[in-house]
Coordinates of C-alpha atoms in Angstrom, one line a residue:
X1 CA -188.4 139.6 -96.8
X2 CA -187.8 137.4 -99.6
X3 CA -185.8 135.0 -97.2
X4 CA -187.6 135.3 -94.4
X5 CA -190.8 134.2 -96.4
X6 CA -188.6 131.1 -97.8
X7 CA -187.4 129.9 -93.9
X8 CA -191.5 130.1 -93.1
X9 CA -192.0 127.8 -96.0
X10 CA -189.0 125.7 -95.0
X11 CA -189.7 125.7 -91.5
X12 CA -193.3 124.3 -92.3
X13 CA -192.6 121.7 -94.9
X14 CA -189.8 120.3 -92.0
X15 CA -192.9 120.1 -89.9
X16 CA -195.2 118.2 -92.2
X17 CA -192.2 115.7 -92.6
X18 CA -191.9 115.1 -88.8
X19 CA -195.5 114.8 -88.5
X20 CA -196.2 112.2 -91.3
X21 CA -193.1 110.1 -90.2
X22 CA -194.6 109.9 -86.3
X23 CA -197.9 109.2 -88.0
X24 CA -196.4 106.0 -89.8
X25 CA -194.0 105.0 -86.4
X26 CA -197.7 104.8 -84.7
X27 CA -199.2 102.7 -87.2
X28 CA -196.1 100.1 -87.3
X29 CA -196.9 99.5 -83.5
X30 CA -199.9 99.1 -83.7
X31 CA -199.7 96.4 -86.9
X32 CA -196.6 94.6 -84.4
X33 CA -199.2 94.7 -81.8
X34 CA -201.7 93.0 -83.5
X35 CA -199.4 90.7 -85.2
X36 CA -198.2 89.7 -81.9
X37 CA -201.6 88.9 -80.4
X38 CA -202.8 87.1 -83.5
X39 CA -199.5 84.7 -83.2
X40 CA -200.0 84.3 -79.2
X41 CA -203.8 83.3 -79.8
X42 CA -202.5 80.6 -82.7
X43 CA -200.2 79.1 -80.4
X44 CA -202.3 78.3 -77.3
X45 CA -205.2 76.7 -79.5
X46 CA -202.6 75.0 -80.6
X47 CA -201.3 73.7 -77.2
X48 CA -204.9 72.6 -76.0
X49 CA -205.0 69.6 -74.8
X50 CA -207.2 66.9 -76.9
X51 CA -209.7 64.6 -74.7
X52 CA -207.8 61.8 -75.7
X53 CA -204.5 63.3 -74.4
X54 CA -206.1 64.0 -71.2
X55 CA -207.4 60.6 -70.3
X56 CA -204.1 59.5 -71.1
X57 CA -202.3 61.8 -68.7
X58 CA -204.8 61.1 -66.0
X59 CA -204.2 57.0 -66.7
X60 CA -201.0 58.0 -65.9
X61 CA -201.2 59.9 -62.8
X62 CA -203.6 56.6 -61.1
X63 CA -200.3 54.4 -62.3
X64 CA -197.8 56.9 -60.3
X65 CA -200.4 57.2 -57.4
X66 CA -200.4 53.2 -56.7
X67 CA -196.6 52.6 -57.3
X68 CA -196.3 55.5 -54.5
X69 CA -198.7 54.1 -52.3
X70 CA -196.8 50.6 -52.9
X71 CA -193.6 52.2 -52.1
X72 CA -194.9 53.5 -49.1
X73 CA -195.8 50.2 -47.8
X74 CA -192.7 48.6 -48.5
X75 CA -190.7 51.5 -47.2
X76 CA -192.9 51.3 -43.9
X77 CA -192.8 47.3 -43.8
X78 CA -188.7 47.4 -43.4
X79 CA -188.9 50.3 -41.4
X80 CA -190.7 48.1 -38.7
X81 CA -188.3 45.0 -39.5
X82 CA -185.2 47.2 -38.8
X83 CA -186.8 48.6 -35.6
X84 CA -187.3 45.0 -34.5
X85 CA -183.6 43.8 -35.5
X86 CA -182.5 47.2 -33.7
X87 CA -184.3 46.3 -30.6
X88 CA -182.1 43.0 -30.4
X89 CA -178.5 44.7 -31.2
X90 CA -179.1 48.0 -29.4
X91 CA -175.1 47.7 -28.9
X92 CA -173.9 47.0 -32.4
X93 CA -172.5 49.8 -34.7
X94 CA -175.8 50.7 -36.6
X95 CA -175.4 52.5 -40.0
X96 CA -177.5 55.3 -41.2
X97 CA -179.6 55.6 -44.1
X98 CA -176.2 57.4 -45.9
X99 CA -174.5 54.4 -45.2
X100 CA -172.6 56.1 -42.3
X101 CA -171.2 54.2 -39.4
X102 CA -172.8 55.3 -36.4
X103 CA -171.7 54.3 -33.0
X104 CA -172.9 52.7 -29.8
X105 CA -174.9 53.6 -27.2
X106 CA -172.1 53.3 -24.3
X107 CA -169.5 54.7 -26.9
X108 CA -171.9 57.8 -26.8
X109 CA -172.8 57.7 -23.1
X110 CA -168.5 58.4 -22.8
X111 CA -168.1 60.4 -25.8
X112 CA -170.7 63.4 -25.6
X113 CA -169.5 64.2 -21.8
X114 CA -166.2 64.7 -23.1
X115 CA -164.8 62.0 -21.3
X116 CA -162.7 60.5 -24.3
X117 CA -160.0 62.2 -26.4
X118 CA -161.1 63.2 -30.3
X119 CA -158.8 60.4 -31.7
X120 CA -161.1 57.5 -30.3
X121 CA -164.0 58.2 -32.8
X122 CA -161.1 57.9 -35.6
X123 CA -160.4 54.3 -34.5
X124 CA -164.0 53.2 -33.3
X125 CA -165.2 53.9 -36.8
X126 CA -162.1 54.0 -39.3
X127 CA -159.4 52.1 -37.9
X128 CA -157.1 54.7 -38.2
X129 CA -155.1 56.8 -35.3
X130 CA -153.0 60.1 -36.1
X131 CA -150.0 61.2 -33.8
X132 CA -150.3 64.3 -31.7
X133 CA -147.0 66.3 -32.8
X134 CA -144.7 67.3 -30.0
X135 CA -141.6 69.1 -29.6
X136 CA -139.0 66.6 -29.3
X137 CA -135.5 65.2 -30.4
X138 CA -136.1 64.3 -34.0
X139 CA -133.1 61.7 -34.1
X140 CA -134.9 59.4 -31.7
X141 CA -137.8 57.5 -31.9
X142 CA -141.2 59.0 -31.9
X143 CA -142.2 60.1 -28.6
X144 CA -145.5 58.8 -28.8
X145 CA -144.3 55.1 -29.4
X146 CA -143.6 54.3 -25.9
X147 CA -147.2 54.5 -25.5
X148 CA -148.2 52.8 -28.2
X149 CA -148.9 49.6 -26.1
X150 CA -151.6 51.4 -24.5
X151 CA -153.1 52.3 -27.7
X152 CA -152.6 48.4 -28.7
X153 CA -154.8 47.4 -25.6
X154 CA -157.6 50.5 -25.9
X155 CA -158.3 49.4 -29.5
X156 CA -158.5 45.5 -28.7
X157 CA -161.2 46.6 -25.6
X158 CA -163.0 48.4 -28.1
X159 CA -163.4 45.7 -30.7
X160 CA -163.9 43.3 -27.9
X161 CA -167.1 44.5 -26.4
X162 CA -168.5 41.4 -24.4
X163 CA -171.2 39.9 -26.8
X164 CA -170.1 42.1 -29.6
X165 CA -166.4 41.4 -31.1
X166 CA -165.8 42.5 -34.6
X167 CA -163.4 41.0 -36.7
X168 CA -160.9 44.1 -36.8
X169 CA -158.0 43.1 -35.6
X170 CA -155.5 46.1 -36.8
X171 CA -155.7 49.5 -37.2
X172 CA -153.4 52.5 -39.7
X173 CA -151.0 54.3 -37.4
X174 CA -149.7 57.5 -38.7
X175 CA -146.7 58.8 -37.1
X176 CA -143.0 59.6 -38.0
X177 CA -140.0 58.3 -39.0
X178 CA -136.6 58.6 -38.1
X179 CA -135.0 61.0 -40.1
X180 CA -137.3 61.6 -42.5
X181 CA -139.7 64.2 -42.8
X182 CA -142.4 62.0 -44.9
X183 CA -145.4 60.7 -42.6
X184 CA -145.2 57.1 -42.1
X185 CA -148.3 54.8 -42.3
X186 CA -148.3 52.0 -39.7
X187 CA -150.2 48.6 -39.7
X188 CA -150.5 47.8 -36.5
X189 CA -151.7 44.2 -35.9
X190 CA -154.1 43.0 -32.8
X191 CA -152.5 38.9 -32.4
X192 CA -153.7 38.9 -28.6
X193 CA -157.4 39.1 -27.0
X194 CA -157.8 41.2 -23.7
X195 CA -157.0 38.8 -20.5
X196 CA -160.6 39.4 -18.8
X197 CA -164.0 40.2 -21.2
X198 CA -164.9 43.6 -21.9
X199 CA -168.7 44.7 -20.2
X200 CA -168.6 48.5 -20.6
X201 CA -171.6 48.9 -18.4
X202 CA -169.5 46.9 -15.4
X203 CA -165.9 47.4 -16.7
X204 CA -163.3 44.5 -14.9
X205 CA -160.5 47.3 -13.6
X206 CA -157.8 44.6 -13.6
X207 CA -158.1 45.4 -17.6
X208 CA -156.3 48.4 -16.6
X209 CA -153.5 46.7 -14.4
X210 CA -152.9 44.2 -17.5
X211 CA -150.9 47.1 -19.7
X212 CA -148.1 46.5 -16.9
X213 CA -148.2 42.5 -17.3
X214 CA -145.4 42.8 -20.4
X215 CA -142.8 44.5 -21.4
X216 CA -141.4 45.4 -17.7
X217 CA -139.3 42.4 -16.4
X218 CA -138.5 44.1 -13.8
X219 CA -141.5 45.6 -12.3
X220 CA -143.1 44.1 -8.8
X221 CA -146.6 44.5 -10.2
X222 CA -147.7 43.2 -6.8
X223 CA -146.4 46.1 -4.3
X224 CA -147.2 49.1 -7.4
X225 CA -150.3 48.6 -7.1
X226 CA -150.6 47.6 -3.0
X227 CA -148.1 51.2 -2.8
X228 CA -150.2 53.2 -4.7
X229 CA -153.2 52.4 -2.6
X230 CA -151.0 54.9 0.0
X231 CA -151.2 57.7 -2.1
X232 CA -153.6 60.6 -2.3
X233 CA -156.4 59.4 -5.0
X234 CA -156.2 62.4 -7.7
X235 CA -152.3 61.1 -7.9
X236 CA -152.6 57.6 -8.5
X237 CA -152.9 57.2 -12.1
X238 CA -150.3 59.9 -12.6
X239 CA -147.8 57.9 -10.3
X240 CA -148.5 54.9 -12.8
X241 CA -147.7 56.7 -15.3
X242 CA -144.3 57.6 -14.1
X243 CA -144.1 53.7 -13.2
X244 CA -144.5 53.2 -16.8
X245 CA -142.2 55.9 -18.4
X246 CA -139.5 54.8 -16.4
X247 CA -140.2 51.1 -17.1
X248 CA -140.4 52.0 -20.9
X249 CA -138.1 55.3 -21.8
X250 CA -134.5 54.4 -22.7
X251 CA -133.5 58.2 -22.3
X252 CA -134.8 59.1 -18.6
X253 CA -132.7 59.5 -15.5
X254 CA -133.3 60.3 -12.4
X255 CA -133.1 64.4 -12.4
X256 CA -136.0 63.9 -15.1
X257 CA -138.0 61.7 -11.8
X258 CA -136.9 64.2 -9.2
X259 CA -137.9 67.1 -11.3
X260 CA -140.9 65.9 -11.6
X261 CA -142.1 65.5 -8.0
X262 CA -140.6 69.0 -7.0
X263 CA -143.2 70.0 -9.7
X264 CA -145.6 67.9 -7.9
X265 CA -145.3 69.3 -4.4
X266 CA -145.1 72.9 -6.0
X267 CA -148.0 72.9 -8.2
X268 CA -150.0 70.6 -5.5
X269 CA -149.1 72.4 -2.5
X270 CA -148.3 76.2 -2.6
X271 CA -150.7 76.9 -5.8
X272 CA -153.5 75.6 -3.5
X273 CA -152.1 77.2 -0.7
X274 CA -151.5 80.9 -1.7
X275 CA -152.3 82.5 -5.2
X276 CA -150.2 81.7 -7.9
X277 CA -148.8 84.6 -8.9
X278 CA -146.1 84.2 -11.7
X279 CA -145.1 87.2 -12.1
X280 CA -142.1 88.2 -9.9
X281 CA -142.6 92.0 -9.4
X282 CA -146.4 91.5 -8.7
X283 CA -145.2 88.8 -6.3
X284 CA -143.1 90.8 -4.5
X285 CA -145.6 93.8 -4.2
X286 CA -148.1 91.7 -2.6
X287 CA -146.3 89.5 -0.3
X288 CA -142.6 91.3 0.1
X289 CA -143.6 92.6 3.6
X290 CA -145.0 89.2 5.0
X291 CA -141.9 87.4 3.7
X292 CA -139.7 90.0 5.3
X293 CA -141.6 89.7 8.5
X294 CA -141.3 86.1 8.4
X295 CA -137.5 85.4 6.9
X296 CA -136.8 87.7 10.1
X297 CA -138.8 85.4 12.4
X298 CA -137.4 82.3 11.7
X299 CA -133.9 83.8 11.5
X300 CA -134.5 84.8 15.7
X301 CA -135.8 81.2 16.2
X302 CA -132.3 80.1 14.5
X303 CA -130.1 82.4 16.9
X304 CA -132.6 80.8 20.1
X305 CA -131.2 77.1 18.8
X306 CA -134.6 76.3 17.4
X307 CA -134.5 75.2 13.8
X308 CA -138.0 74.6 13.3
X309 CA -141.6 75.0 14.4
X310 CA -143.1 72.1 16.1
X311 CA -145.9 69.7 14.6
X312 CA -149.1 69.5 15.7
X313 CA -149.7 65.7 17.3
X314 CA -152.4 65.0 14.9
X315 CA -150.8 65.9 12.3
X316 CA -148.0 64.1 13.1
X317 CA -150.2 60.8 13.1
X318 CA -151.5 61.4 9.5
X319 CA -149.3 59.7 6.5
X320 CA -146.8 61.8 5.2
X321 CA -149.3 62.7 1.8
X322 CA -152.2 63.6 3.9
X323 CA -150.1 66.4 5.6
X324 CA -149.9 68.4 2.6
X325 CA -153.1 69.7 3.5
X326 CA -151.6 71.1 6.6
X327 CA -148.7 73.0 5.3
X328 CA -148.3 76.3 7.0
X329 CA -149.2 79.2 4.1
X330 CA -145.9 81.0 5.5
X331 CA -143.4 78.1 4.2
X332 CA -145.8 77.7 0.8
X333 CA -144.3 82.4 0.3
X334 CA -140.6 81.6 1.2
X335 CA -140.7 78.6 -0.9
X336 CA -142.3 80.1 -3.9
X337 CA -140.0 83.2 -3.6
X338 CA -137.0 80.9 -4.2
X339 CA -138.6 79.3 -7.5
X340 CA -140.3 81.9 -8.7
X341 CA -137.6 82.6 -11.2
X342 CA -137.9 79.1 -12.4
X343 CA -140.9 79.5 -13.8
X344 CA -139.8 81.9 -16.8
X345 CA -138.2 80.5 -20.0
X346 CA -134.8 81.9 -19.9
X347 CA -133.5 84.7 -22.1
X348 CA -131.1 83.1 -23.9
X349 CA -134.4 81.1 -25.9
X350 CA -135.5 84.3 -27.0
X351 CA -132.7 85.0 -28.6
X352 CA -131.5 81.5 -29.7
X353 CA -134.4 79.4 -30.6
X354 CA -132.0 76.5 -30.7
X355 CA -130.3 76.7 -27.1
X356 CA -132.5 74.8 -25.3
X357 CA -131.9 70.6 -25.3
X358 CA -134.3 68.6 -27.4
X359 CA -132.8 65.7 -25.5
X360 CA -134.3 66.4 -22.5
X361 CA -137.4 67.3 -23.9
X362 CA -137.9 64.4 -25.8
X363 CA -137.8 62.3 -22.3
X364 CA -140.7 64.4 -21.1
X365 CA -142.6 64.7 -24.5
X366 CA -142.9 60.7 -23.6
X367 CA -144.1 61.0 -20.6
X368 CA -147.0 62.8 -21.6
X369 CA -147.9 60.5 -24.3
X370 CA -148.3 57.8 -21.7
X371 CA -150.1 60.0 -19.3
X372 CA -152.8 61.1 -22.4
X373 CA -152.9 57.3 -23.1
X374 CA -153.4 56.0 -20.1
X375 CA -156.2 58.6 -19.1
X376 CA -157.8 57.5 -22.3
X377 CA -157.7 53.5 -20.9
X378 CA -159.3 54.9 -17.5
X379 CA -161.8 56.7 -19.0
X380 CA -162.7 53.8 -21.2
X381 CA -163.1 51.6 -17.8
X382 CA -165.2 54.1 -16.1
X383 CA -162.6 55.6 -14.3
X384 CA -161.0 53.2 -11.8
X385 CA -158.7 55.6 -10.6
X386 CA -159.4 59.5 -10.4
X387 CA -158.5 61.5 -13.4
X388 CA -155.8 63.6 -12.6
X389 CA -155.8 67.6 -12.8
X390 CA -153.0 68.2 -14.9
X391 CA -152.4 71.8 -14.4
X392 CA -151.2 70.8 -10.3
X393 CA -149.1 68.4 -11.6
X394 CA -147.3 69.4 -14.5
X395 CA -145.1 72.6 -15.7
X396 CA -143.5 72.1 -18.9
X397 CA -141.1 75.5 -18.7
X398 CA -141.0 74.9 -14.5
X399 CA -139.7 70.9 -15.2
X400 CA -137.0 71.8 -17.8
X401 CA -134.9 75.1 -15.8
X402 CA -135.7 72.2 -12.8
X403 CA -133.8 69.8 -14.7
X404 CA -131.1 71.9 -16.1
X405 CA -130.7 72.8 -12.3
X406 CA -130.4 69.3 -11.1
X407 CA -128.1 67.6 -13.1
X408 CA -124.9 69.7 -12.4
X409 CA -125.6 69.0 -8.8
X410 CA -123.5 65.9 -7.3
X411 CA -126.0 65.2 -4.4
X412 CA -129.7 66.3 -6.0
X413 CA -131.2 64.8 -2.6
X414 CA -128.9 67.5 -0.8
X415 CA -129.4 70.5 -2.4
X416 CA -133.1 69.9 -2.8
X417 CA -133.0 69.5 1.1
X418 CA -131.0 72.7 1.9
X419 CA -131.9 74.9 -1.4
X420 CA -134.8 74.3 -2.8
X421 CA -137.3 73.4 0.2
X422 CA -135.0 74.9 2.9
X423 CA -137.9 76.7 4.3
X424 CA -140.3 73.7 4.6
X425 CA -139.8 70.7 6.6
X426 CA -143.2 68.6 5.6
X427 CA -142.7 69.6 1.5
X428 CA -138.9 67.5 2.4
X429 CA -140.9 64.7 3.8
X430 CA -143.2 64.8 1.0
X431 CA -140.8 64.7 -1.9
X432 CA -138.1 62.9 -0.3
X433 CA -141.3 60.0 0.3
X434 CA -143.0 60.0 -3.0
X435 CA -139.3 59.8 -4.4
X436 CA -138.5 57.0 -2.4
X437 CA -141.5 54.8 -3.5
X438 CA -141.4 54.8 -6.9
X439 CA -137.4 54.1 -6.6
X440 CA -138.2 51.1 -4.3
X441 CA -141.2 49.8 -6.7
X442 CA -139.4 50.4 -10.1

């Protein structure tokens, strides 16, 4: 009993202490509290603002408000004198209130359709062209520098606008060097101005034919360009190219020139002709029948003593390149079943990454420099000749098993006659033509 009457007492001394030390936690907030207040209430009488500091501050706000309103009119009085210098050199390169070159309005007027390459914007505002990499034979010059003429001649038009030339007169030309595997920076110096003025609204297109004035002693300038007036118009500027490349290129031959018109006639012919199915299998599945049917038709005409099918008498009295068109779809299947194959890298790359010739690459990796080039130039003139389509023209994979198939014949005319187009007479005349003119012009 005794204990049980000491834990009461214990029990209710223990709650007097917790009581009385709650009691004095409440009262310390309280005093904080009002300490607080009492400090917050000091310190904003003492930010109030005198009268005299206010009439000083508003002085100051009038100042600010007439130096703005002074600015303004400045700001808008050279805004109207650069409108009216503007209105005069609509064609000059402006700049921007960052201090960034824009460009002309007929720069634009080519530019935003997509007409020009990216690398024109580089040397219209900072004088400065970079190289488009290629796969090519690294112990030979840079494939791109046979075109580099071209180049030479775009970026003299450009800074030679008719009643706007600029004093730039060389531009940084970023390419490789032989051997090593550092890029090489170029100065490439304009000495010459273009033969005719430069209007881009009425471009002169004999600024075009000036890129075969030099460099090709032994070029009749005179018959290219009466030939080429022959020739089917989306293949004109292509067939100046190959004028050019064989002109320029110190490591084409002639299996590179006939490989490339077989490409021609292929891609410009029996593509447009009959679908261009690549794959060989899926070929065979569509069309095997019909080019059973028709192997076995022309084989009976053969055993009659009748080697091939007549030609219609108006098409007969249409140039050789205008009868393209009429190519019967049956000689477009039996050709394409012979070359089919042709169009597949070979197996031996996929093993051996290294097996295939960077030689003849490199010849071809020029070609298409000059081809980019000079539809660049056209495009800058407004187009004198049509822009070509390149994917009816030109097979990279198709050109090089085409080449590699070529040059261990002796007679390439020969086996291209009774291999290759055995089954079409009219895609004979055509290549064995187009063949024949550049060989006569160049």
């Amino acid at each position: 009993m005794q204990q049980e009457g000491l834990e009461s007492e214990s029990a209710e001394e223990c709650e007097k202490e917790t009581s009385d030390e709650e009691q004095e936690a409440i009262e310390g907030k309280t005093s904080d509290e009002e300490h607080e207040s009492t400090e917050e209430k000091t310190s904003d009488e003492e930010h109030e603002p005198t009268e005299e500091e206010t009439s000083d501050e508003e002085q100051g706000n009038e100042i600010d408000d007439l130096e703005s309103k002074e600015d303004e009119d400045n700001s808008s009085k050279s805004d109207d004198d650069s409108v009216n210098s503007d209105r005069s050199e609509e064609e000059e390169v402006a700049v921007d209130d960052n201090g960034e070159k824009t460009f002309p309005d007929w720069f634009l007027r080519k530019l935003h359709p997509g007409h020009f390459p990216r690398f024109m914007v580089d040397l219209m505002s900072l004088q400065k062209y970079i190289n488009n990499p290629q796969i090519e034979h690294f112990h030979f010059n840079d494939c791109n520098e046979i075109a580099l003429p071209i180049l030479q001649h775009i970026f003299m038009l450009l800074n030679h606008v008719k009643g706007h030339e600029t004093d730039n007169n060389s531009f940084t030309y970023l390419t490789r060097a032989t051997r090593i595997s550092n890029i090489c920076f170029r100065e490439i110096d304009i000495k010459k101005n273009p033969m005719y003025s430069f209007d881009p609204s009425q471009p002169n297109p004999l600024l075009f034919r000036s890129i075969f004035e030099n460099g090709m002693s032994y070029l009749n300038r005179d018959a290219l360009f009466s030939d080429i007036k022959f020739l089917p118009a989306d293949i004109k500027l292509y067939f100046l190219a190959v004028v050019y490349w064989l002109h320029r290129s110190s490591h084409v031959d002639l299996n590179h020139l006939h490989a490339l018109i077989i490409c021609l006639v292929v891609l410009r012919t029996v593509d447009m002709k009959i679908p261009p199915v690549r794959n060989i299998r899926l070929f065979h599945k569509r069309f095997g029948n019909l080019i059973k049917k028709e192997r076995l038709h022309r084989n009976k005409l053969l055993a009659e003593g009748i080697s091939e099918r007549a030609m219609k008498k108006e098409v007969k009295a249409l140039s050789i390149p205008d009868r393209m068109t009429y190519i019967p779809k049956s000689d477009c299947y039996l050709v394409q079943n012979e070359l089919l194959q042709h169009f597949y890298i070979p197996e031996i790359f996929k093993k051996k990454y290294d097996a295939y010739s960077s030689v003849v690459l490199h010849a071809f990796a020029e070609f298409q420099s000059v081809v980019f080039q000079l539809h660049t130039l056209n495009a800058l003139l407004d187009f004198p000749y049509l822009a070509p389509k390149m994917g009816q023209l030109y097979c990279g994979v198709f050109l090089y098993n085409l080449y590699n198939l070529l040059k261990s014949r002796p007679d390439v005319a020969h086996h291209v006659k009774k291999y290759i187009f055995r089954d079409s007479s009219m895609m004979i005349e055509k290549s064995t033509t187009l063949s024949g003119i550049i060989i006569q012009i160049s």
